Short mmCIF file of C-alpha atoms in Angstrom, two decimals:
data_model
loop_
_atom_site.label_atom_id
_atom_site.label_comp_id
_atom_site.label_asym_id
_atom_site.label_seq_id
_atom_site.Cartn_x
_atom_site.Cartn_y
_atom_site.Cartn_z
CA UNK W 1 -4.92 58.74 -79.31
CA UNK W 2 -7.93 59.45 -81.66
CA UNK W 3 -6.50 56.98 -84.16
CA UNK W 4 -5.94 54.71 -81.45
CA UNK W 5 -9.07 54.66 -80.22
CA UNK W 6 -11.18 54.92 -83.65
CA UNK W 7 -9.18 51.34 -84.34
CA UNK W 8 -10.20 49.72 -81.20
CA UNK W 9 -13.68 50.60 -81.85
CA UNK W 10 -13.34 48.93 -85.61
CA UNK W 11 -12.06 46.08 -83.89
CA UNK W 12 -14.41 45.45 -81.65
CA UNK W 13 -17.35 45.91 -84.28
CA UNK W 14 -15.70 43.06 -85.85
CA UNK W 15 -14.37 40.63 -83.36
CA UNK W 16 -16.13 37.25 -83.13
CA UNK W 17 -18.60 36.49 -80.27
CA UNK W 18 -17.09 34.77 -77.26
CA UNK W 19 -16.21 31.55 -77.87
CA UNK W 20 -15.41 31.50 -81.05
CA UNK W 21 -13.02 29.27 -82.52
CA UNK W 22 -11.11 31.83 -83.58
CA UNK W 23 -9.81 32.89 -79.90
CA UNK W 24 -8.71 29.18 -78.93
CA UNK W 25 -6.40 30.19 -82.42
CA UNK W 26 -5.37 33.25 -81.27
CA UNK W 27 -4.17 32.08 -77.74
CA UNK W 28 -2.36 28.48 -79.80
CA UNK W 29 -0.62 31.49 -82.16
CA UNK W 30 0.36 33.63 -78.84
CA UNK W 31 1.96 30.88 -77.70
CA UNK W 32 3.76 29.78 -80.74
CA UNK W 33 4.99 33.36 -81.01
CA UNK W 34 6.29 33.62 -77.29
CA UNK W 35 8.28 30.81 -78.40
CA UNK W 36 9.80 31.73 -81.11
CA UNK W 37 10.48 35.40 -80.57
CA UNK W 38 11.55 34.97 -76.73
CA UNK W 39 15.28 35.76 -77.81
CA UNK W 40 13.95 39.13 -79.07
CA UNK W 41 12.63 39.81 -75.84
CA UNK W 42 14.97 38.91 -73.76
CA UNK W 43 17.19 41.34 -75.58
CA UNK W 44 14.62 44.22 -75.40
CA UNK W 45 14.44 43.43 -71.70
CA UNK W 46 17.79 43.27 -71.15
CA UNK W 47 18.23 47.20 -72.19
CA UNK W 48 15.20 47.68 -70.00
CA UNK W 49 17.31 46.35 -66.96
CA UNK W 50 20.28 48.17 -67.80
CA UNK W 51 18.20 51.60 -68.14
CA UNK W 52 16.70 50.60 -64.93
CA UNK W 53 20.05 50.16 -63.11
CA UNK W 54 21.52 53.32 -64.74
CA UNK W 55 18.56 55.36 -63.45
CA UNK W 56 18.95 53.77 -60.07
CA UNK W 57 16.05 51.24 -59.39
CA UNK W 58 16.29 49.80 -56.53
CA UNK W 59 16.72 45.84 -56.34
CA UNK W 60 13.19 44.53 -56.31
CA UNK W 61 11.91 47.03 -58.95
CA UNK W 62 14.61 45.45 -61.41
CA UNK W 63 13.87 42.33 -60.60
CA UNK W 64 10.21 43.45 -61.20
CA UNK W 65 10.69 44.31 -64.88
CA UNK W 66 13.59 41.54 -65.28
CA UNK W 67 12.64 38.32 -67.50
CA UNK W 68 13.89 35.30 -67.96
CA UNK W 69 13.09 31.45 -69.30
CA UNK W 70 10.65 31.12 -66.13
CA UNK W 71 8.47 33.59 -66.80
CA UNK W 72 8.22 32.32 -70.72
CA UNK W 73 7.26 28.99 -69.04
CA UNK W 74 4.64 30.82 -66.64
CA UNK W 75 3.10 32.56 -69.56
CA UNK W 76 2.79 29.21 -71.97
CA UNK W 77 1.01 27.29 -68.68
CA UNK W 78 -1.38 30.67 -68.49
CA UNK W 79 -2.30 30.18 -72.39
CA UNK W 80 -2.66 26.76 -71.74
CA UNK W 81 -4.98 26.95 -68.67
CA UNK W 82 -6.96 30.00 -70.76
CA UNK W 83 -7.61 27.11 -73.76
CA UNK W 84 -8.82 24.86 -71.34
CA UNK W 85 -11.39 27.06 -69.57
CA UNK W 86 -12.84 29.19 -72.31
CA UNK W 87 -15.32 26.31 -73.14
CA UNK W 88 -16.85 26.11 -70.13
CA UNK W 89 -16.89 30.17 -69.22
CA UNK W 90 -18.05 31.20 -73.23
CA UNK W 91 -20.96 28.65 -72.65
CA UNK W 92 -24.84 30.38 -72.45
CA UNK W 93 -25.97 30.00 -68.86
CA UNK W 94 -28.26 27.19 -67.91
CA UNK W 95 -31.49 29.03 -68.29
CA UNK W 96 -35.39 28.40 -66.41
CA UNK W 97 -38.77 28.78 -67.58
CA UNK W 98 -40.84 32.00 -66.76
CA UNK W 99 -44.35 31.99 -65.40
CA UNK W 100 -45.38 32.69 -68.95
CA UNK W 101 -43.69 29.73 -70.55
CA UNK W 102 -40.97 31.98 -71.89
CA UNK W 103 -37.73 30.37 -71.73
CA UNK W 104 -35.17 32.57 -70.11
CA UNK W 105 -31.17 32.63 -69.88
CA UNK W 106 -28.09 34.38 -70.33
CA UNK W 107 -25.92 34.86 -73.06
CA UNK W 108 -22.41 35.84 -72.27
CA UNK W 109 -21.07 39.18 -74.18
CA UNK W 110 -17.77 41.06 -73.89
CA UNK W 111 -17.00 43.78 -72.02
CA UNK W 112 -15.87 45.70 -75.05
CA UNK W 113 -12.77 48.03 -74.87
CA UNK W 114 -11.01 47.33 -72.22
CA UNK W 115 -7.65 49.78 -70.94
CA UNK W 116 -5.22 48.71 -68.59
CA UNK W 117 -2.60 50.90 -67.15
CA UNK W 118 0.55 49.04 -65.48
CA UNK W 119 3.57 49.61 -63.88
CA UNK W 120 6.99 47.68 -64.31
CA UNK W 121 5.86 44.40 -65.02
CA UNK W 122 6.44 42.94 -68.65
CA UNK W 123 4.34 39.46 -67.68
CA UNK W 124 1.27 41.81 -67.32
CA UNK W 125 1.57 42.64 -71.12
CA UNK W 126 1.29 39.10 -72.31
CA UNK W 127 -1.68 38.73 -69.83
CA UNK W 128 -3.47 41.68 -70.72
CA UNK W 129 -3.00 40.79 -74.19
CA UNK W 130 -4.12 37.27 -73.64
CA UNK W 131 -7.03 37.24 -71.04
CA UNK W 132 -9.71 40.30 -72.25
CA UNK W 133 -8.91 38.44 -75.86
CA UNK W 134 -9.87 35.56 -75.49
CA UNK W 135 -13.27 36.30 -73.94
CA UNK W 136 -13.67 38.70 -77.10
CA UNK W 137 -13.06 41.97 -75.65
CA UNK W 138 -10.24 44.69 -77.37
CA UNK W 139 -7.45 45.30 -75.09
CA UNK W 140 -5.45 48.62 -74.87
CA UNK W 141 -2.27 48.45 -72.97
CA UNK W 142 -0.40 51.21 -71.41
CA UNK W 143 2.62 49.86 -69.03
CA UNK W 144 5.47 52.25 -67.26
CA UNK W 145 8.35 53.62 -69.61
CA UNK W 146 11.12 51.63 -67.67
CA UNK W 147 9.54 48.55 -69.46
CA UNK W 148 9.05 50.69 -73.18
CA UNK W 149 11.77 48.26 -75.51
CA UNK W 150 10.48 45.33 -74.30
CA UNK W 151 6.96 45.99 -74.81
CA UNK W 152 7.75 46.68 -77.99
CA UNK W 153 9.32 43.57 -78.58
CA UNK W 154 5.75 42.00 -77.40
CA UNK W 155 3.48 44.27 -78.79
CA UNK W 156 5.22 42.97 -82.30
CA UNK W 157 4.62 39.01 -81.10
CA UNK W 158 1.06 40.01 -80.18
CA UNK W 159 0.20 41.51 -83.52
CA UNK W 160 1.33 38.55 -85.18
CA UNK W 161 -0.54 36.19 -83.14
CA UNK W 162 -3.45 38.71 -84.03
CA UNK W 163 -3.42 38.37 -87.73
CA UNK W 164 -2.10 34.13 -87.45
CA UNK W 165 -5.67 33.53 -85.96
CA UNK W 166 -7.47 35.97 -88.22
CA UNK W 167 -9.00 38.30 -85.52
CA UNK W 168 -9.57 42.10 -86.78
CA UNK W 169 -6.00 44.65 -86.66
CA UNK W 170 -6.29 46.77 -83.67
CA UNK W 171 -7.83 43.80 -81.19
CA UNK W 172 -4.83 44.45 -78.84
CA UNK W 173 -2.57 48.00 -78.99
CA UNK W 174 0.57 48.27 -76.63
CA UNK W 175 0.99 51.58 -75.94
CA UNK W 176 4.61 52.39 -75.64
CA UNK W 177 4.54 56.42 -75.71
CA UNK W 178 6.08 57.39 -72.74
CA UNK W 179 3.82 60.87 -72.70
CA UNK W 180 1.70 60.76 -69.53
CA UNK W 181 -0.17 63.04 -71.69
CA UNK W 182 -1.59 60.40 -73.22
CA UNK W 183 -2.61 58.62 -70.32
CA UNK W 184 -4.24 61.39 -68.75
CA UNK W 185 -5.75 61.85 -72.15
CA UNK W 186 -7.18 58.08 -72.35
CA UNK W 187 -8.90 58.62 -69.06
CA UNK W 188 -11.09 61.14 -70.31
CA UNK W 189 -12.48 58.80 -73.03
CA UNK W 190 -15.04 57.05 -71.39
CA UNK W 191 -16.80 57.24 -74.59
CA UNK W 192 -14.71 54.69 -76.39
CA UNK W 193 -13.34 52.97 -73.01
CA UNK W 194 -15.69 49.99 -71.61
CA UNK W 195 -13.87 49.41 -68.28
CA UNK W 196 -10.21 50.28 -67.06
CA UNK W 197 -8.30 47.74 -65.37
CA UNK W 198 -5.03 49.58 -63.45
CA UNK W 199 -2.78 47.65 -62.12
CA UNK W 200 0.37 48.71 -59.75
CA UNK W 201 0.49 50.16 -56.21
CA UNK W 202 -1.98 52.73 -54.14
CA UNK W 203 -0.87 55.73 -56.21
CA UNK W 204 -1.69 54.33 -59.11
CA UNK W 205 -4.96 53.19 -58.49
CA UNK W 206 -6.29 55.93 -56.69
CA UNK W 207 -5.31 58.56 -59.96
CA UNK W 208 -7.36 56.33 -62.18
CA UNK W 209 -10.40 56.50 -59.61
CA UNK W 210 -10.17 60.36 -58.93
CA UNK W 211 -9.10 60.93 -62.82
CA UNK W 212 -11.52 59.18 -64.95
CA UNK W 213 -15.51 58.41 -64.91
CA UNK W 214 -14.76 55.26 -66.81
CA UNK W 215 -15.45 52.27 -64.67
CA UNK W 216 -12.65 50.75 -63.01
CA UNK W 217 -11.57 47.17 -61.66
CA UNK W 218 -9.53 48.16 -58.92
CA UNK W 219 -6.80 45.99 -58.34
CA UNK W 220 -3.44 45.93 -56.13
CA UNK W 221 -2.50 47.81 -53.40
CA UNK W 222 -1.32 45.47 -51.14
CA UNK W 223 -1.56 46.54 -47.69
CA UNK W 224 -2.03 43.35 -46.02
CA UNK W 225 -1.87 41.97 -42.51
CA UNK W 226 -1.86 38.73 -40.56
CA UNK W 227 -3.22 39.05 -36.91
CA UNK W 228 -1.88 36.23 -34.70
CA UNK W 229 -4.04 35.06 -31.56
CA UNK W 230 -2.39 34.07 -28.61
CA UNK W 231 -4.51 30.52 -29.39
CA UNK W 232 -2.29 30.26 -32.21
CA UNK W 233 0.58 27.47 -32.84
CA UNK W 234 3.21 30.22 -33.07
CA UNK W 235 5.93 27.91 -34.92
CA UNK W 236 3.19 27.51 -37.45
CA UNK W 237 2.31 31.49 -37.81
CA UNK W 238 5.98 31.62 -38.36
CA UNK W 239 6.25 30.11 -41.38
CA UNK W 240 2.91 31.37 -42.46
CA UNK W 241 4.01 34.95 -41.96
CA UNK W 242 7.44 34.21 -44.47
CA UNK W 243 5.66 32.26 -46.80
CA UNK W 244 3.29 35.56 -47.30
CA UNK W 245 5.92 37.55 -47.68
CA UNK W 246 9.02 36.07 -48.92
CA UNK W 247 8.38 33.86 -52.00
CA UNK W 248 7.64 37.00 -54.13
CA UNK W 249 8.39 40.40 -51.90
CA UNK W 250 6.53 42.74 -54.44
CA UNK W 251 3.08 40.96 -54.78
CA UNK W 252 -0.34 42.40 -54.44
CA UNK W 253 -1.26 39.53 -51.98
CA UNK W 254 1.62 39.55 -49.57
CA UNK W 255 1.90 40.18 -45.88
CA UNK W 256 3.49 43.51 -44.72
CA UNK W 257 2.93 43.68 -41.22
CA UNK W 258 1.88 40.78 -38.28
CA UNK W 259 -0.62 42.13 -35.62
CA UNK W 260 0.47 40.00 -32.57
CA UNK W 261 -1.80 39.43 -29.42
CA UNK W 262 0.77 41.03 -26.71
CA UNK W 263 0.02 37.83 -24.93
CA UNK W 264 2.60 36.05 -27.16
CA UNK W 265 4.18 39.25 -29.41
CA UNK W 266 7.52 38.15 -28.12
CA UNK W 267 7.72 34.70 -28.32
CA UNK W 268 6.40 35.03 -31.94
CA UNK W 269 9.06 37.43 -32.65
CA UNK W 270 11.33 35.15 -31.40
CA UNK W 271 10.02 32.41 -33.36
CA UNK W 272 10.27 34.52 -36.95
CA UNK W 273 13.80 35.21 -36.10
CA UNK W 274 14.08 31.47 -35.61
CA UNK W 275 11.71 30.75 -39.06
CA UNK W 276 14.07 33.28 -40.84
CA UNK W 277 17.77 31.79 -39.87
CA UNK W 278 19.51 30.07 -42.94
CA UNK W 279 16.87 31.26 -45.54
CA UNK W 280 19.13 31.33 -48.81
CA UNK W 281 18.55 34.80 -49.35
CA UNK W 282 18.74 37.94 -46.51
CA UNK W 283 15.10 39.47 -44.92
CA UNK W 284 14.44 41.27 -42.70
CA UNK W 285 12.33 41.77 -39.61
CA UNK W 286 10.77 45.35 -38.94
CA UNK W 287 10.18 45.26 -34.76
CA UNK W 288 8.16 47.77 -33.05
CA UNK W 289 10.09 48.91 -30.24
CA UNK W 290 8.14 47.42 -27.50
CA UNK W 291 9.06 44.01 -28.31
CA UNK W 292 12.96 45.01 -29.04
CA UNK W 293 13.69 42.70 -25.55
CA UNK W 294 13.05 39.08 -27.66
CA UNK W 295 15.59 40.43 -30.40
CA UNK W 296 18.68 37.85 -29.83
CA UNK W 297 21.90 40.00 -29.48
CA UNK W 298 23.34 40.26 -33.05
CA UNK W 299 20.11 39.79 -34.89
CA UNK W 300 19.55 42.14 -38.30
CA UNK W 301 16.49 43.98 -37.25
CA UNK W 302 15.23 47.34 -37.98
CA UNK W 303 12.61 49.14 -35.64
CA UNK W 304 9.35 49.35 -37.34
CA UNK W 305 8.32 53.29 -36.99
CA UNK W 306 4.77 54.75 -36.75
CA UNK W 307 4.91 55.62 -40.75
CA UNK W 308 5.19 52.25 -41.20
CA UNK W 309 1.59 51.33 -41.21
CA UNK W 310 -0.25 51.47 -44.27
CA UNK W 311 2.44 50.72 -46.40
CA UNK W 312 4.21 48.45 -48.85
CA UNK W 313 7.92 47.40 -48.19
CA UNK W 314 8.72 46.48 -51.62
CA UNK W 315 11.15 44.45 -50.41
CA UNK W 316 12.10 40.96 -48.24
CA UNK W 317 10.61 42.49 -44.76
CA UNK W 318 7.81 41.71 -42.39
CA UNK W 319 7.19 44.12 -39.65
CA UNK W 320 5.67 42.82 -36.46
CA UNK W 321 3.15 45.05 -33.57
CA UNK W 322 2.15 43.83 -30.77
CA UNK W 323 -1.91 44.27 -30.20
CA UNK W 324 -4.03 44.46 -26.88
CA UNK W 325 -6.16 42.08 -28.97
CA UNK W 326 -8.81 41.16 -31.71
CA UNK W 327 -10.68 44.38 -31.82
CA UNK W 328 -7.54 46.41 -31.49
CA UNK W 329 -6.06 44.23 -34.65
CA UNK W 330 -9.34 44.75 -36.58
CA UNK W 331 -9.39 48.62 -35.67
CA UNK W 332 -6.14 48.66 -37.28
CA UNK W 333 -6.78 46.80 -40.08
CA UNK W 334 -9.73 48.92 -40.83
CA UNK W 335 -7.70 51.68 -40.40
CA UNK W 336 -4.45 50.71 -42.72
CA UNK W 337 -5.42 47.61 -44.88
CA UNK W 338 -6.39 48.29 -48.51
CA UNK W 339 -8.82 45.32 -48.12
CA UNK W 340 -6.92 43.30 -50.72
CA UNK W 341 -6.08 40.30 -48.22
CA UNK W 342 -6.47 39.64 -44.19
CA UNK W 343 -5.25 36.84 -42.67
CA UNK W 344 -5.71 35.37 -38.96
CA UNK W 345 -4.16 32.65 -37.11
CA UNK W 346 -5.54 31.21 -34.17
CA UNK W 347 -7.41 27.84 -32.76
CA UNK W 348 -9.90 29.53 -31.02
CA UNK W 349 -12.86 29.55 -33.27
CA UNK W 350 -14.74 32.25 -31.63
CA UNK W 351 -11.51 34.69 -32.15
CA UNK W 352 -12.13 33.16 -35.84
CA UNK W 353 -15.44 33.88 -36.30
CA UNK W 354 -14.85 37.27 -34.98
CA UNK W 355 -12.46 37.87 -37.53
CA UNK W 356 -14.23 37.09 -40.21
CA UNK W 357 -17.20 39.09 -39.32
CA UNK W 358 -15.40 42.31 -38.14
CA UNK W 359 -12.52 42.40 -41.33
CA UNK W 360 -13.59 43.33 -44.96
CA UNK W 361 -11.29 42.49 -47.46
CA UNK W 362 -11.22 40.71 -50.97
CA UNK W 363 -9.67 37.55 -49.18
CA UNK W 364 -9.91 36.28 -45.86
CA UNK W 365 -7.30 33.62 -44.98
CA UNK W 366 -7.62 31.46 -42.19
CA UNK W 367 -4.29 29.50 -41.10
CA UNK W 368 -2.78 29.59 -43.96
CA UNK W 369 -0.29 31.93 -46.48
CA UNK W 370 -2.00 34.88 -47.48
CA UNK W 371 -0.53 34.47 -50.68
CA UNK W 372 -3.49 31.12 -51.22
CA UNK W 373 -5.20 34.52 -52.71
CA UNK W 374 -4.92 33.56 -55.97
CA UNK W 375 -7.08 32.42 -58.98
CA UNK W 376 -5.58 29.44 -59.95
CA UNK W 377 -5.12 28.25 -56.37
CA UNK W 378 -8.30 28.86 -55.66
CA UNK W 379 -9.73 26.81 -58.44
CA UNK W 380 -11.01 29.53 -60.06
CA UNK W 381 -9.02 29.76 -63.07
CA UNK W 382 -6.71 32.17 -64.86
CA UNK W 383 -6.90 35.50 -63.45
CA UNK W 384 -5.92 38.67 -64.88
CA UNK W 385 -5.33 40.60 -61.18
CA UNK W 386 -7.08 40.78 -57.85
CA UNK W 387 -10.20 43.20 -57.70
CA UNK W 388 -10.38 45.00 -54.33
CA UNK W 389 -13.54 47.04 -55.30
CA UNK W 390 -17.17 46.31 -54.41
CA UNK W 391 -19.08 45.95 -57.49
CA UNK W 392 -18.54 43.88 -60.90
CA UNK W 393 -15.89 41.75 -59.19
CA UNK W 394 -14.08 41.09 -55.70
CA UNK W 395 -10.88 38.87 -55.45
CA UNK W 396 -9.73 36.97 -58.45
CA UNK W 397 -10.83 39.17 -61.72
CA UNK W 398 -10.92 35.60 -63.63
CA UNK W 399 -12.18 35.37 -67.12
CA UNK W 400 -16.18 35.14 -66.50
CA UNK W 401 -14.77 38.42 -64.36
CA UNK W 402 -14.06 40.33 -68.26
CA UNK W 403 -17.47 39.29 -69.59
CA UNK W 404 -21.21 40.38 -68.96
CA UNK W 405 -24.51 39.01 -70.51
CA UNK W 406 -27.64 39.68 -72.52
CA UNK W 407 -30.87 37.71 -70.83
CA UNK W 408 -32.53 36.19 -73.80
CA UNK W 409 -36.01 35.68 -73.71
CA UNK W 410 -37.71 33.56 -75.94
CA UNK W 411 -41.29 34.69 -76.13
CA UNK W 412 -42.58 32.10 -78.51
CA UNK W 413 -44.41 34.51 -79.80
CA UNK W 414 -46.14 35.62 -76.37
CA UNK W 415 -47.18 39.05 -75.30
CA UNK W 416 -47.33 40.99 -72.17
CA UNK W 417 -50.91 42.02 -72.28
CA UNK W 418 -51.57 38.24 -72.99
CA UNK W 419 -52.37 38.44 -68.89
CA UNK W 420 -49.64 36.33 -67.69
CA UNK W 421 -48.62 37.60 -64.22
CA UNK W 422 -45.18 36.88 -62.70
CA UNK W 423 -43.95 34.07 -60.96
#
């Protein structure tokens, strides 16, 4: 770890200033290498997969860590997109004029050394490896041992890339020492660590914030909800409710569990079950026991149980509750959510409004998928996860997200004591 650390520290003495010309190389090379060294991977992965299966993973956790030609085509459109924005983000800051005629404004700077512990997902190698880069910070990457052969087959493309665009040896370092010694270890080090970025479920995150003093970009933990008024179009929550759930099960931004106004709790349930027939692959509905009446004989349900709240499925299920109302939705919310990403859908605007001012989260969706939290969607760019903390960065941790600033003031040779007061 010592030698690990000492060469992150070289590296980032020596790596270019943002923007550089030297990072647009780095992230053309990272692509080129993807490319040609994607048959390497896939074989790496495909031991991964079988270890997985051998030790018993469950379904979605191997298709977690599972890669194929799509997420090689993902990756090159998330090194393209990076080019194209690093211009504009690695640009100085319009700046203004003081009161003193000293002309003011930012410089951007990187964040420095920047760790990120992961779980089971290869793609989050690549993009740790590619989006702290290419703003000019170091990046030390630590990802769970059932993904250990192919991150070794990446951390070999990524050094490559490294040395094709002429940025310093050590600039990224894939951990693949399965120790959690050395995790525990890294956490300590908040002398040589700038900011730690984990990324995975509750667990997870929470160890890194009660095990380290290094600060943290809290991300994940997915605990999200969708409270449906009885204003709403129900066919419409519906589909919103399986579009924030179903299209990838094991997101950070997708719905677990629908708050429904009693009001209408069984006619939306009805209307899911009705959303759900024919989809091409299973689900399942999770329905609290009140509302077992609107089940259709014959439907594949299973009752949604008290210990069911505050927690991740993992899987192709949506549970449903019925609610008295809005406060009683927001008191739960309050109470379960990890403030990653509400939704609500209603027409009523004041039930809207309400919403919005009684639920804190990094997202607040209105009418729509609760899976619209998302950098790219939002316009905002490549984004390297979702911050859920308060400071630094909230929602979409996009690439201005892994830089900070030095305010330059040009004096012009003026002084303090010259009597200027502030303006």
């Amino acid at each position: 770890m010592d030698d690990l650390l000492r060469t992150a520290a070289r590296a980032r003495a020596a790596l270019p200033p943002p923007g550089d010309a030297r990072y647009d190389r780095y992230c053309e090379a990272l692509a080129d290498r993807l490319t040609s060294g994607w048959a390497d991977v896939l074989t790496a992965n495909a031991s991964d997969v079988r270890r997985g299966r051998e030790a018993g993973l469950g379904p979605a956790l191997i298709d977690r860590l599972a890669l194929g030609k799509p997420h090689l085509d993902a990756l090159l459109d998330l090194i393209d997109r990076t080019r194209a924005a690093l211009p504009e983000v690695t640009a100085a800051a319009p700046g203004h004029r003081a009161g003193n005629g000293a002309s003011i404004w930012r410089l951007p700077k990187p964040l420095g050394v920047v760790l990120m512990i992961f779980e089971a997902r290869p793609t989050v190698t690549v993009e740790g490896a590619l989006l702290p880069v290419a703003v000019g910070n170091v990046a030390v990457l630590r990802g769970g041992a059932e993904i250990s052969a192919t991150n070794r087959a990446l951390a070999a493309l990524v050094t490559l890339a490294v040395r094709d665009a002429q940025l310093p040896d050590g600039t990224v370092q894939v951990v693949t020492d399965p120790d959690r010694r050395l995790v525990r270890a890294l956490l300590k080090r908040h002398d040589a660590v700038d900011v730690l970025i984990p990324r995975g479920g509750p667990t997870l995150i929470d160890y890194c914030l009660t095990s380290s003093t290094i600060p943290v970009i809290a991300s994940g933990g997915g605990v999200n909800h969708l409270y449906v008024d009885r204003s709403a179009d129900l066919d419409l929550a519906a589909r919103i409710a399986l579009d924030s759930k179903l299209g990838e099960p094991t997101a950070c931004n997708t719905l677990e569990l629908v708050l429904a106004h009693a009001d209408i709790a069984e006619d939306l349930t009805r209307a899911l079950l009705h959303a759900g027939t024919g989809l091409a692959e299973p689900w399942r509905l999770r329905v609290d026991p009140r509302l077992a009446g609107a089940v259709p004989p014959g439907a594949s349900v299973t009752a949604l149980t008290d210990t069911d709240d505050g927690r991740e499925f993992l899987e192709r299920a949506v549970g449903i509750r019925p609610v008295a109302g809005l406060d009683e939705a927001v008191t739960h919310i309050r109470r379960f959510g990890s403030q990653h990403t509400e939704g609500v859908v209603a027409t009523d605007r004041p039930v809207i409004d309400a919403f919005l001012a009684g639920v804190d989260a990094a997202a607040l969706v209105v009418n729509g998928s609760l899976r619209l939290h998302d950098g790219p969607t939002m316009a905002l760019g490549p984004e390297l996860s979702i911050g859920t903390g308060r400071l630094h960065v909230r929602g979409p941790v996009d690439l201005s997200a892994l830089l900070t600033w030095s305010w330059v003031v040009d004096a012009g040779g003026r002084l303090r004591g010259d009597g200027a007061g502030a303006s």
